Coordinates of C-alpha atoms in Angstrom, one line a residue:
Chain A
M28 CA 39.2 -35.7 -100.6
Q29 CA 36.4 -33.3 -100.1
S30 CA 33.7 -33.4 -102.8
N31 CA 32.0 -30.3 -103.9
S32 CA 28.7 -31.7 -102.6
D33 CA 30.0 -31.8 -99.1
P34 CA 27.8 -29.5 -97.0
R35 CA 30.7 -28.6 -94.8
I36 CA 32.7 -27.2 -97.7
I37 CA 34.7 -24.1 -96.9
Q38 CA 34.1 -20.9 -98.7
P39 CA 37.0 -19.9 -100.9
V40 CA 39.2 -17.1 -99.6
E41 CA 40.9 -14.2 -101.3
L42 CA 43.9 -12.6 -99.5
R43 CA 44.6 -8.9 -99.8
V44 CA 47.6 -7.2 -98.2
E45 CA 47.5 -3.4 -98.3
N46 CA 50.5 -1.1 -97.6
V47 CA 52.1 -3.4 -95.0
A48 CA 55.2 -2.2 -93.3
K49 CA 57.3 -3.9 -90.6
S50 CA 60.7 -2.9 -89.1
F51 CA 62.9 -4.5 -86.5
G52 CA 64.8 -1.6 -85.0
S53 CA 66.5 0.2 -87.8
F54 CA 66.1 -2.8 -90.2
V55 CA 63.2 -2.3 -92.6
A56 CA 61.8 -5.8 -93.3
L57 CA 58.7 -4.8 -95.2
Q58 CA 57.8 -1.4 -96.8
N59 CA 54.4 -0.6 -98.4
V60 CA 53.8 -4.2 -99.6
N61 CA 50.6 -4.6 -101.6
L62 CA 49.5 -8.0 -103.0
T63 CA 46.5 -10.0 -103.8
C64 CA 46.2 -13.8 -103.8
K65 CA 43.1 -14.7 -105.9
V66 CA 40.8 -17.6 -105.2
G67 CA 41.9 -20.9 -106.7
Q68 CA 45.3 -19.6 -107.8
V69 CA 48.8 -20.2 -106.8
T70 CA 50.5 -16.9 -106.1
A71 CA 54.3 -17.2 -105.7
L72 CA 56.5 -14.9 -103.7
V73 CA 60.1 -15.0 -104.9
G74 CA 63.1 -13.0 -104.1
P75 CA 66.5 -13.3 -102.5
N76 CA 67.1 -14.3 -98.9
G77 CA 66.2 -11.4 -96.6
A78 CA 63.7 -9.9 -99.1
G79 CA 60.9 -10.1 -96.5
K80 CA 58.9 -13.1 -97.8
T81 CA 58.7 -15.0 -94.6
T82 CA 58.2 -11.8 -92.5
L83 CA 55.2 -11.2 -94.8
F84 CA 53.9 -14.7 -94.0
H85 CA 54.3 -14.0 -90.3
V86 CA 52.2 -10.8 -90.7
I87 CA 49.5 -12.6 -92.6
G88 CA 49.5 -15.5 -90.2
G89 CA 49.3 -13.3 -87.1
N90 CA 52.7 -14.1 -85.7
L91 CA 53.8 -10.5 -86.2
A92 CA 51.7 -7.4 -86.0
P93 CA 52.6 -4.9 -88.9
D94 CA 53.8 -1.4 -88.0
S95 CA 51.2 -0.2 -90.5
G96 CA 49.0 -1.6 -93.3
R97 CA 46.1 -4.1 -93.2
V98 CA 45.5 -7.7 -94.1
F99 CA 42.1 -8.8 -95.4
L100 CA 40.6 -12.2 -95.9
N101 CA 37.6 -11.9 -98.3
G102 CA 37.4 -8.2 -97.5
M103 CA 37.4 -8.8 -93.7
D104 CA 40.2 -7.1 -91.8
V105 CA 42.2 -9.7 -89.8
T106 CA 45.2 -7.5 -89.1
G107 CA 46.7 -8.2 -85.6
L108 CA 44.5 -11.2 -84.8
P109 CA 46.4 -13.9 -82.9
P110 CA 47.6 -16.9 -85.0
Y111 CA 45.0 -19.3 -83.7
K112 CA 42.2 -17.0 -84.7
I113 CA 43.7 -16.6 -88.2
A114 CA 43.9 -20.4 -88.4
R115 CA 40.3 -20.7 -87.4
R116 CA 39.4 -18.5 -90.4
H117 CA 40.7 -21.4 -92.6
V118 CA 44.2 -20.2 -93.1
G119 CA 46.8 -23.0 -93.1
R120 CA 50.5 -22.5 -92.9
L121 CA 53.4 -24.8 -93.8
F122 CA 56.7 -23.7 -92.3
Q123 CA 60.0 -23.6 -94.1
D124 CA 61.6 -26.1 -91.7
V125 CA 59.9 -29.4 -91.0
R126 CA 57.7 -29.3 -87.9
V127 CA 56.0 -32.4 -86.6
F128 CA 55.2 -33.6 -83.1
P129 CA 57.8 -36.4 -82.8
A130 CA 56.4 -38.0 -79.7
L131 CA 53.0 -38.5 -81.2
S132 CA 52.1 -41.1 -83.8
V133 CA 51.6 -40.1 -87.4
A134 CA 47.8 -40.3 -87.1
E135 CA 47.8 -38.4 -83.9
N136 CA 49.8 -35.6 -85.6
I137 CA 46.8 -35.2 -87.9
E138 CA 44.3 -35.5 -85.1
V139 CA 45.8 -32.5 -83.4
A140 CA 44.5 -30.5 -86.3
F141 CA 40.9 -31.5 -85.4
L142 CA 41.1 -30.3 -81.8
H143 CA 39.8 -26.8 -82.2
R144 CA 36.5 -28.0 -83.7
S145 CA 33.3 -28.2 -81.8
D146 CA 33.5 -32.0 -81.5
Y147 CA 36.3 -31.5 -78.9
S148 CA 34.3 -29.2 -76.7
L149 CA 33.9 -30.1 -73.1
A150 CA 30.3 -31.1 -73.6
T151 CA 31.1 -33.5 -76.4
T152 CA 34.2 -34.9 -74.6
L153 CA 32.0 -35.7 -71.6
A154 CA 29.5 -37.6 -73.8
W155 CA 31.3 -40.9 -73.1
W156 CA 28.6 -43.0 -74.7
R157 CA 29.5 -41.5 -78.1
A158 CA 33.3 -41.8 -77.5
E159 CA 33.8 -44.9 -79.7
A160 CA 31.9 -43.4 -82.6
R161 CA 33.9 -40.1 -82.3
E162 CA 37.2 -42.0 -82.2
K163 CA 36.3 -44.0 -85.3
D164 CA 35.3 -40.8 -87.1
R165 CA 38.5 -39.0 -86.1
R166 CA 40.6 -42.0 -87.2
E167 CA 38.8 -42.2 -90.6
R168 CA 39.3 -38.5 -91.2
A169 CA 43.0 -38.7 -90.2
M170 CA 43.5 -41.7 -92.5
K171 CA 41.9 -39.9 -95.4
W172 CA 44.6 -37.2 -95.3
L173 CA 47.3 -39.7 -94.7
E174 CA 46.2 -41.6 -97.8
F175 CA 46.2 -38.3 -99.7
V176 CA 50.0 -37.9 -99.0
G177 CA 50.8 -41.7 -99.1
L178 CA 51.6 -42.2 -95.5
A179 CA 48.6 -44.3 -94.5
D180 CA 50.7 -47.4 -93.9
K181 CA 52.7 -45.4 -91.3
A182 CA 49.7 -44.2 -89.3
D183 CA 50.7 -45.8 -86.0
E184 CA 54.5 -45.1 -86.2
P185 CA 56.0 -42.3 -84.1
A186 CA 56.3 -39.2 -86.4
G187 CA 59.8 -38.7 -85.2
E188 CA 60.8 -41.9 -87.0
L189 CA 59.8 -40.7 -90.4
S190 CA 62.4 -39.5 -92.9
Y191 CA 62.7 -35.7 -93.6
G192 CA 60.7 -35.9 -96.8
Q193 CA 57.9 -38.0 -95.1
Q194 CA 57.8 -35.5 -92.3
K195 CA 57.2 -32.7 -94.8
L196 CA 54.4 -34.7 -96.3
L197 CA 52.9 -35.3 -92.9
A198 CA 53.1 -31.5 -92.1
L199 CA 51.2 -30.9 -95.4
A200 CA 48.6 -33.5 -94.6
R201 CA 48.1 -32.0 -91.1
I202 CA 47.6 -28.5 -92.6
V203 CA 45.1 -29.6 -95.2
A204 CA 43.3 -31.6 -92.5
L205 CA 42.4 -28.2 -91.0
R206 CA 40.4 -27.8 -94.2
P207 CA 41.9 -24.4 -95.1
A208 CA 40.7 -22.2 -97.8
L209 CA 44.0 -20.3 -98.0
L210 CA 47.4 -22.1 -97.7
L211 CA 50.6 -20.3 -96.9
L212 CA 53.4 -22.6 -98.1
D213 CA 56.9 -21.5 -97.1
E214 CA 59.4 -23.4 -99.3
P215 CA 57.5 -26.7 -99.3
T216 CA 60.2 -28.4 -101.4
A217 CA 63.3 -27.1 -99.6
A218 CA 65.8 -29.9 -99.0
L219 CA 63.6 -32.6 -100.7
S220 CA 64.9 -35.1 -103.2
P221 CA 63.8 -34.7 -106.8
A222 CA 61.3 -37.5 -106.5
M223 CA 59.9 -36.1 -103.2
T224 CA 59.8 -32.6 -104.8
K225 CA 57.7 -34.0 -107.7
K226 CA 55.3 -35.6 -105.3
M227 CA 54.9 -32.4 -103.3
V228 CA 54.3 -30.4 -106.5
D229 CA 51.7 -33.0 -107.6
L230 CA 49.9 -32.8 -104.2
I231 CA 49.8 -29.0 -104.2
R232 CA 48.5 -29.0 -107.8
S233 CA 45.7 -31.4 -106.8
L234 CA 44.7 -29.3 -103.8
V235 CA 44.2 -26.3 -106.2
A236 CA 42.5 -28.3 -108.8
E237 CA 40.1 -30.3 -106.6
Q238 CA 39.5 -28.0 -103.7
K239 CA 40.0 -24.6 -105.3
L240 CA 42.3 -23.6 -102.6
T241 CA 44.0 -20.2 -102.7
I242 CA 47.8 -20.7 -102.2
A243 CA 50.5 -18.3 -101.4
L244 CA 53.9 -20.0 -102.1
I245 CA 57.4 -18.9 -101.2
E246 CA 59.8 -20.9 -103.2
H247 CA 63.4 -20.6 -104.4
N248 CA 63.2 -23.6 -106.8
M249 CA 62.3 -21.9 -110.1
G250 CA 61.2 -25.3 -111.6
V251 CA 58.6 -25.6 -108.9
V252 CA 57.5 -21.9 -109.4
R253 CA 57.2 -22.6 -113.2
D254 CA 55.1 -25.7 -112.5
L255 CA 52.7 -24.2 -110.0
A256 CA 52.5 -20.4 -110.1
D257 CA 49.7 -18.5 -111.8
Y258 CA 51.0 -15.1 -110.6
I259 CA 54.3 -14.0 -109.2
Y260 CA 55.4 -11.2 -106.9
F261 CA 59.1 -10.5 -106.8
L262 CA 60.2 -9.0 -103.5
H263 CA 63.5 -7.2 -103.0
E264 CA 64.7 -5.4 -99.8
G265 CA 61.2 -5.5 -98.3
T266 CA 59.3 -4.1 -101.2
V267 CA 57.4 -5.6 -104.2
H268 CA 59.8 -4.9 -107.0
T269 CA 57.8 -6.5 -109.8
H270 CA 54.7 -8.6 -110.2
G271 CA 52.8 -10.3 -113.0
T272 CA 52.6 -13.5 -114.9
Q273 CA 55.5 -16.0 -115.0
K274 CA 56.6 -14.5 -118.3
E275 CA 56.4 -10.9 -117.1
V276 CA 58.4 -11.6 -113.9
L277 CA 60.8 -14.4 -114.7
E278 CA 61.9 -12.8 -117.9
N279 CA 62.2 -9.3 -116.4
P280 CA 65.9 -8.3 -116.8
A281 CA 66.0 -6.7 -113.4
V282 CA 64.7 -9.8 -111.7
R283 CA 67.1 -12.0 -113.5
E284 CA 70.0 -9.8 -112.5
L285 CA 68.9 -9.2 -108.9
Y286 CA 67.7 -12.6 -108.0
M287 CA 69.3 -15.2 -110.3
G288 CA 72.5 -13.4 -111.1
L289 CA 71.7 -13.9 -114.8
S290 CA 72.1 -11.3 -117.5
G291 CA 70.9 -10.9 -121.0
G292 CA 69.4 -14.0 -122.6
M293 CA 70.8 -16.6 -120.3
A294 CA 68.3 -19.4 -119.7
I295 CA 66.9 -20.1 -116.2
Chain B
M13 CA 62.1 -59.9 -42.8
N14 CA 59.3 -58.0 -41.1
L15 CA 61.3 -54.8 -41.1
F16 CA 62.0 -55.3 -44.8
A17 CA 58.3 -55.8 -45.6
Q18 CA 57.3 -52.8 -43.4
L19 CA 59.9 -50.6 -45.2
L20 CA 58.8 -51.9 -48.5
G21 CA 55.2 -51.1 -47.6
N22 CA 56.1 -47.6 -46.4
G23 CA 58.1 -47.0 -49.6
I24 CA 55.1 -48.0 -51.7
V25 CA 52.9 -45.5 -49.8
Q26 CA 55.4 -42.8 -50.2
G27 CA 55.7 -43.7 -53.9
A28 CA 51.9 -43.3 -54.4
V29 CA 52.2 -39.7 -53.2
A30 CA 55.4 -39.1 -55.0
M31 CA 53.7 -40.1 -58.3
L32 CA 51.5 -37.0 -57.9
Y33 CA 54.2 -34.4 -57.4
A34 CA 56.4 -36.0 -60.0
A35 CA 53.5 -35.7 -62.4
G36 CA 53.0 -32.1 -61.3
F37 CA 56.7 -31.4 -62.3
G38 CA 56.5 -33.6 -65.3
F39 CA 53.5 -31.9 -67.0
V40 CA 55.2 -28.5 -66.8
Y41 CA 58.6 -29.8 -67.8
R42 CA 57.3 -31.9 -70.7
S43 CA 55.0 -29.1 -72.0
F44 CA 57.1 -26.0 -71.4
R45 CA 60.6 -27.6 -71.5
V46 CA 61.3 -25.6 -68.4
F47 CA 63.0 -27.1 -65.3
H48 CA 60.1 -26.1 -63.0
I49 CA 61.9 -25.3 -59.8
A50 CA 58.9 -23.2 -58.8
M51 CA 57.1 -26.5 -58.2
G52 CA 58.9 -26.4 -54.8
A53 CA 57.2 -23.1 -54.1
Q54 CA 53.9 -24.6 -55.3
F55 CA 54.3 -27.4 -52.9
V56 CA 55.0 -25.1 -49.9
F57 CA 52.2 -22.8 -50.9
S58 CA 49.7 -25.7 -51.1
C59 CA 50.8 -27.0 -47.6
Y60 CA 50.2 -23.6 -46.0
A61 CA 47.0 -23.0 -48.0
F62 CA 45.7 -26.2 -46.5
Y63 CA 47.0 -25.2 -43.0
L64 CA 45.2 -21.8 -43.4
C65 CA 41.9 -23.4 -44.5
A66 CA 41.9 -26.4 -42.2
T67 CA 43.5 -25.1 -39.0
M68 CA 43.3 -21.3 -39.0
L69 CA 39.9 -20.9 -40.6
R70 CA 38.7 -24.2 -39.2
L71 CA 36.8 -25.0 -42.4
P72 CA 35.2 -28.4 -42.7
L73 CA 37.6 -30.9 -44.4
A74 CA 35.8 -31.0 -47.8
L75 CA 35.8 -27.2 -47.9
A76 CA 39.4 -26.9 -46.8
V77 CA 40.4 -29.3 -49.6
C78 CA 38.4 -27.4 -52.2
G79 CA 39.8 -24.1 -50.9
T80 CA 43.4 -25.4 -51.1
L81 CA 42.9 -26.7 -54.6
A82 CA 41.4 -23.3 -55.7
L83 CA 44.2 -21.3 -54.1
S84 CA 46.8 -23.6 -55.6
V85 CA 45.4 -23.2 -59.1
L86 CA 45.4 -19.4 -58.7
F87 CA 49.0 -19.6 -57.5
A88 CA 50.0 -21.8 -60.5
A89 CA 48.3 -19.3 -62.8
A90 CA 50.1 -16.4 -61.2
I91 CA 53.5 -18.1 -61.8
E92 CA 52.5 -18.5 -65.5
W93 CA 51.3 -14.9 -65.9
A94 CA 54.0 -13.2 -63.9
V95 CA 57.0 -15.3 -64.8
Y96 CA 56.9 -18.0 -67.4
R97 CA 54.7 -16.3 -69.9
P98 CA 56.7 -13.0 -70.2
F99 CA 59.9 -15.0 -70.6
F100 CA 58.2 -17.2 -73.2
H101 CA 57.2 -14.1 -75.2
K102 CA 60.7 -12.8 -75.0
G103 CA 62.0 -16.1 -76.4
C104 CA 64.4 -16.5 -73.4
S105 CA 66.5 -19.7 -73.1
S106 CA 65.4 -22.4 -70.7
G107 CA 68.4 -21.6 -68.5
V108 CA 67.1 -18.1 -67.9
V109 CA 63.6 -19.3 -67.1
M110 CA 65.0 -21.9 -64.7
I111 CA 66.8 -19.1 -62.8
A112 CA 63.6 -17.1 -62.7
S113 CA 61.8 -20.2 -61.4
L114 CA 64.4 -20.6 -58.7
G115 CA 63.8 -17.0 -57.8
V116 CA 60.1 -17.7 -57.4
M117 CA 60.8 -20.5 -55.0
I118 CA 63.1 -18.5 -52.8
V119 CA 60.8 -15.5 -52.7
V120 CA 57.8 -17.6 -51.9
E121 CA 59.6 -19.7 -49.2
N122 CA 60.7 -16.5 -47.5
L123 CA 57.3 -14.8 -47.7
I124 CA 55.7 -17.8 -46.2
A125 CA 58.4 -17.9 -43.4
L126 CA 57.6 -14.3 -42.7
A127 CA 53.9 -14.9 -42.6
F128 CA 53.8 -18.2 -40.7
G129 CA 57.2 -18.5 -39.0
N130 CA 60.0 -21.0 -39.5
E131 CA 58.8 -23.6 -37.0
V132 CA 57.0 -26.8 -38.1
K133 CA 53.3 -26.5 -38.3
T134 CA 51.0 -29.5 -38.0
I135 CA 47.4 -30.2 -39.0
S136 CA 45.3 -32.2 -36.5
N137 CA 44.1 -35.1 -38.5
Q138 CA 42.4 -37.3 -35.9
L139 CA 43.2 -40.3 -37.9
E140 CA 46.0 -41.7 -35.9
P141 CA 45.0 -45.2 -35.0
S142 CA 46.9 -47.8 -37.0
I143 CA 45.7 -50.7 -39.0
V144 CA 47.6 -54.0 -39.1
F145 CA 47.8 -56.2 -42.3
S146 CA 49.6 -59.5 -41.9
G147 CA 52.1 -58.0 -39.4
L148 CA 52.5 -54.7 -41.3
R149 CA 51.3 -51.6 -39.6
F150 CA 50.0 -48.6 -41.5
T151 CA 48.3 -45.5 -40.2
R152 CA 45.0 -44.5 -41.7
I153 CA 46.6 -41.4 -43.2
Q154 CA 49.0 -43.7 -45.0
L155 CA 46.2 -45.7 -46.4
L156 CA 44.5 -42.5 -47.5
Q157 CA 47.8 -41.4 -49.1
F158 CA 48.1 -44.7 -51.0
F159 CA 44.6 -44.9 -52.3
V160 CA 44.3 -41.2 -53.2
G161 CA 47.8 -41.2 -54.8
I162 CA 47.2 -44.2 -56.9
G163 CA 43.6 -43.2 -57.7
V164 CA 44.3 -39.7 -58.8
F165 CA 47.5 -40.7 -60.8
A166 CA 45.5 -43.4 -62.6
A167 CA 42.6 -41.1 -63.3
V168 CA 44.9 -38.5 -64.9
G169 CA 46.7 -41.3 -66.7
V170 CA 43.4 -42.4 -68.3
A171 CA 42.8 -38.8 -69.3
V172 CA 46.3 -38.6 -70.8
R173 CA 45.8 -41.8 -72.7
F174 CA 42.3 -41.1 -74.1
G175 CA 41.8 -37.4 -73.9
K176 CA 42.8 -35.8 -77.1
W177 CA 43.5 -32.5 -75.5
F178 CA 46.4 -34.1 -73.7
K179 CA 47.9 -34.8 -77.1
A180 CA 48.0 -31.1 -77.6
L181 CA 49.9 -30.7 -74.3
W182 CA 52.4 -33.2 -75.4
A183 CA 52.7 -31.6 -78.8
M184 CA 53.3 -28.2 -77.0
G185 CA 56.6 -29.6 -75.6
D186 CA 57.9 -30.3 -79.1
Q187 CA 56.6 -27.5 -81.2
P188 CA 54.8 -24.8 -79.2
E189 CA 54.7 -22.3 -82.0
L190 CA 52.9 -24.8 -84.2
L191 CA 49.8 -25.1 -82.0
P192 CA 48.3 -21.7 -82.9
V193 CA 48.8 -22.5 -86.6
L194 CA 46.5 -25.4 -85.9
G195 CA 43.9 -23.2 -84.4
L196 CA 44.7 -24.0 -80.8
P197 CA 45.0 -21.2 -78.2
L198 CA 48.6 -21.7 -76.9
M199 CA 48.3 -19.4 -73.9
R200 CA 45.2 -21.0 -72.6
L201 CA 46.8 -24.4 -73.0
R202 CA 49.8 -23.2 -71.0
L203 CA 47.4 -22.1 -68.3
L204 CA 45.8 -25.6 -68.4
V205 CA 49.2 -27.2 -67.9
M206 CA 50.0 -25.1 -64.9
S207 CA 46.6 -25.7 -63.4
I208 CA 46.9 -29.5 -63.8
G209 CA 50.4 -29.4 -62.3
G210 CA 49.2 -27.2 -59.5
I211 CA 46.3 -29.5 -58.6
L212 CA 48.5 -32.6 -58.6
V213 CA 51.2 -31.0 -56.4
A214 CA 48.5 -29.6 -54.1
I215 CA 46.9 -33.0 -53.5
A216 CA 50.3 -34.4 -52.7
A217 CA 51.1 -31.4 -50.4
M218 CA 47.8 -31.9 -48.5
L219 CA 48.4 -35.6 -48.1
I220 CA 52.0 -35.1 -46.8
S221 CA 51.4 -32.1 -44.6
W222 CA 48.4 -33.7 -43.0
D223 CA 50.6 -36.6 -42.1
I224 CA 53.9 -35.0 -41.0
G225 CA 53.3 -31.3 -41.0
M226 CA 55.2 -28.6 -42.8
D227 CA 57.8 -25.9 -42.6
P228 CA 58.6 -23.2 -45.2
H229 CA 61.6 -25.0 -46.6
V230 CA 60.2 -28.4 -47.5
G231 CA 59.7 -27.5 -51.1
M232 CA 63.3 -28.2 -52.3
H233 CA 63.2 -31.8 -51.0
Y234 CA 60.0 -32.7 -52.9
L235 CA 61.2 -30.8 -56.0
L236 CA 64.3 -32.9 -56.1
L237 CA 62.4 -36.1 -55.6
G238 CA 59.8 -35.2 -58.2
S239 CA 62.3 -34.0 -60.8
V240 CA 64.6 -37.0 -60.3
A241 CA 61.6 -39.4 -60.6
V242 CA 60.7 -37.8 -64.0
F243 CA 64.2 -38.1 -65.4
F244 CA 64.7 -41.5 -63.8
G245 CA 61.5 -42.9 -65.4
G246 CA 61.7 -41.0 -68.7
T247 CA 60.4 -37.5 -69.5
D248 CA 58.3 -38.5 -72.5
R249 CA 55.8 -40.9 -70.8
Y250 CA 53.3 -40.1 -68.1
W251 CA 53.4 -43.7 -66.7
A252 CA 57.2 -43.6 -66.6
W253 CA 57.0 -40.6 -64.2
G254 CA 54.9 -42.7 -61.9
A255 CA 57.1 -45.7 -62.2
G256 CA 60.2 -43.6 -61.6
A257 CA 58.6 -42.1 -58.5
M258 CA 57.5 -45.4 -57.1
L259 CA 60.9 -47.1 -57.7
L260 CA 62.8 -44.2 -56.2
S261 CA 60.5 -44.1 -53.1
V262 CA 60.9 -47.8 -52.5
L263 CA 64.7 -47.5 -53.0
Q264 CA 64.9 -44.7 -50.5
S265 CA 62.8 -46.6 -48.0
L266 CA 64.9 -49.7 -48.4
A267 CA 68.1 -47.7 -48.1
V268 CA 67.1 -47.2 -44.5
W269 CA 67.0 -51.0 -44.0
K270 CA 70.7 -51.4 -44.9
F271 CA 72.2 -48.1 -44.2
S272 CA 70.5 -45.1 -42.4
A273 CA 68.0 -42.4 -43.3
R274 CA 71.0 -40.0 -43.8
W275 CA 72.0 -41.9 -47.0
T276 CA 68.7 -41.8 -48.8
D277 CA 69.7 -38.9 -51.0
L278 CA 73.0 -40.6 -51.9
V279 CA 71.0 -43.7 -53.0
T280 CA 68.6 -41.5 -55.0
F281 CA 71.2 -39.6 -56.9
G282 CA 73.6 -42.5 -57.3
V283 CA 70.8 -44.5 -59.0
L284 CA 69.8 -41.6 -61.1
I285 CA 73.4 -41.0 -62.4
F286 CA 73.9 -44.8 -63.0
V287 CA 70.6 -45.1 -65.0
L288 CA 71.1 -42.0 -67.0
L289 CA 74.7 -43.1 -68.0
F290 CA 73.3 -46.2 -69.6
R291 CA 69.8 -45.0 -70.6
P292 CA 69.8 -41.2 -71.1
Q293 CA 66.2 -41.4 -72.0
G294 CA 65.3 -42.8 -68.6
L295 CA 64.3 -46.3 -67.6
F296 CA 61.1 -46.4 -69.5
G297 CA 61.8 -43.5 -71.9
V298 CA 61.8 -43.7 -75.7
S299 CA 65.1 -43.5 -77.5
K300 CA 65.2 -40.8 -80.2
R301 CA 66.7 -40.6 -83.6
L302 CA 70.0 -38.6 -83.7
E303 CA 68.2 -35.8 -85.7
E304 CA 65.6 -35.4 -82.9
A305 CA 68.0 -35.4 -80.0
K306 CA 68.7 -31.7 -79.1

């Protein structure tokens, strides 16, 4: 893990979304969405399927340009930048479905995350006399993140041979290997076993505690939301319906009715 | 026995060149997941670019080679910009892109036929005298084909094995949308793939057209051989493309020994079907978990 004395430490990032709207033909996916993800906090986005949560991640990550509105990272307008430029501003994204490179080894999956850095420029690549040292350094860095998620013993196996849960852990390790300051996690525990869900939650918690990452989390598992979220936005039909602390949102009667199908004092 | 050895030798020489155009097809297929029919157009274009530089413009050989490579890279980039990239952005199926790729080949073949005519064109190589090794006769251009083919394929193989950027190209074939999330410029990487493929095909095209000449319709023949070699060897491994190309070329050459040159395509496709029935991943390919197989 990165210590606070590391000179290469990344500056924390605050995410601010202002009046974002996005439509697909006549379907309004997002309408005047405003939210802020504060540094070192886990901000959860909850809401029914089709509420616009993943579309909002697409807009923040640069995969979709909003029809209107702006996205700011530490006050800098990044609206409409291509995804690779957003990623280079230390924004990491974990997708809802598991995505690894099955033909590459587990360690190579991590090493792909290092490629955009200056140590892969043409000049450094051609410096063959330093190749061995570079290779060793890359391997050590990859192993550090594999140890973090408990996959170090599988470093040389093809990633395609890992189980579903292990592939999700590998995807998380690869994203944190980018050394992000802001993580966009889209249902990180979807389809995981209870034991694997606990492990994923523990890893996310340690990322926040030890690295002060800002995390935006989409999650349907209310147990996970209760475990991790400092602040919650409830999205419904493309708009922010309610936002606040766990108590303010999860105990809001309208949220309970619209999202969880609960009424009155029924427990979640 | 001498005929067998001679045909085997000829097959190995043809295989050395086939490794290049198979790799040219393989890079695009593996990275884009597109059946790159336009590789046939790339081949024909490179042949005629070489003819233009070496014969019509009478450039010195080194300049003609450099000019051909530069034109071929531009041509490959044009295919990406004008055809593959727009379809990629629209999220079209690989079948649609394949048809568009076929269209590119037909259009280019016809344009070249219009510009240069349908008759066979040759390039004076002045390298005709043969060399005899233990009773086997090879022309100097065959030796050039062998050493350049093996040398370039091996050099690119080393880059694939040790160059980390090639990992990104492999990764692109599995999860293209993930690369930008990792800070990698996907569109530039696609251009890189097309350029590498274009250079490999161009080198093969120059070696072949210098030896036996060209006509506007040779592209399909080399497209079929290159693509079959990639599937025969296994689509996921660079060395398997080369092994597939070499084995197929030797088989084709030896088919002449027992049958006649008319039956070489029968042998090629017969062997391909037989191998794929028992090893769908190719002779040297990696079998996949059921969840991965799409």
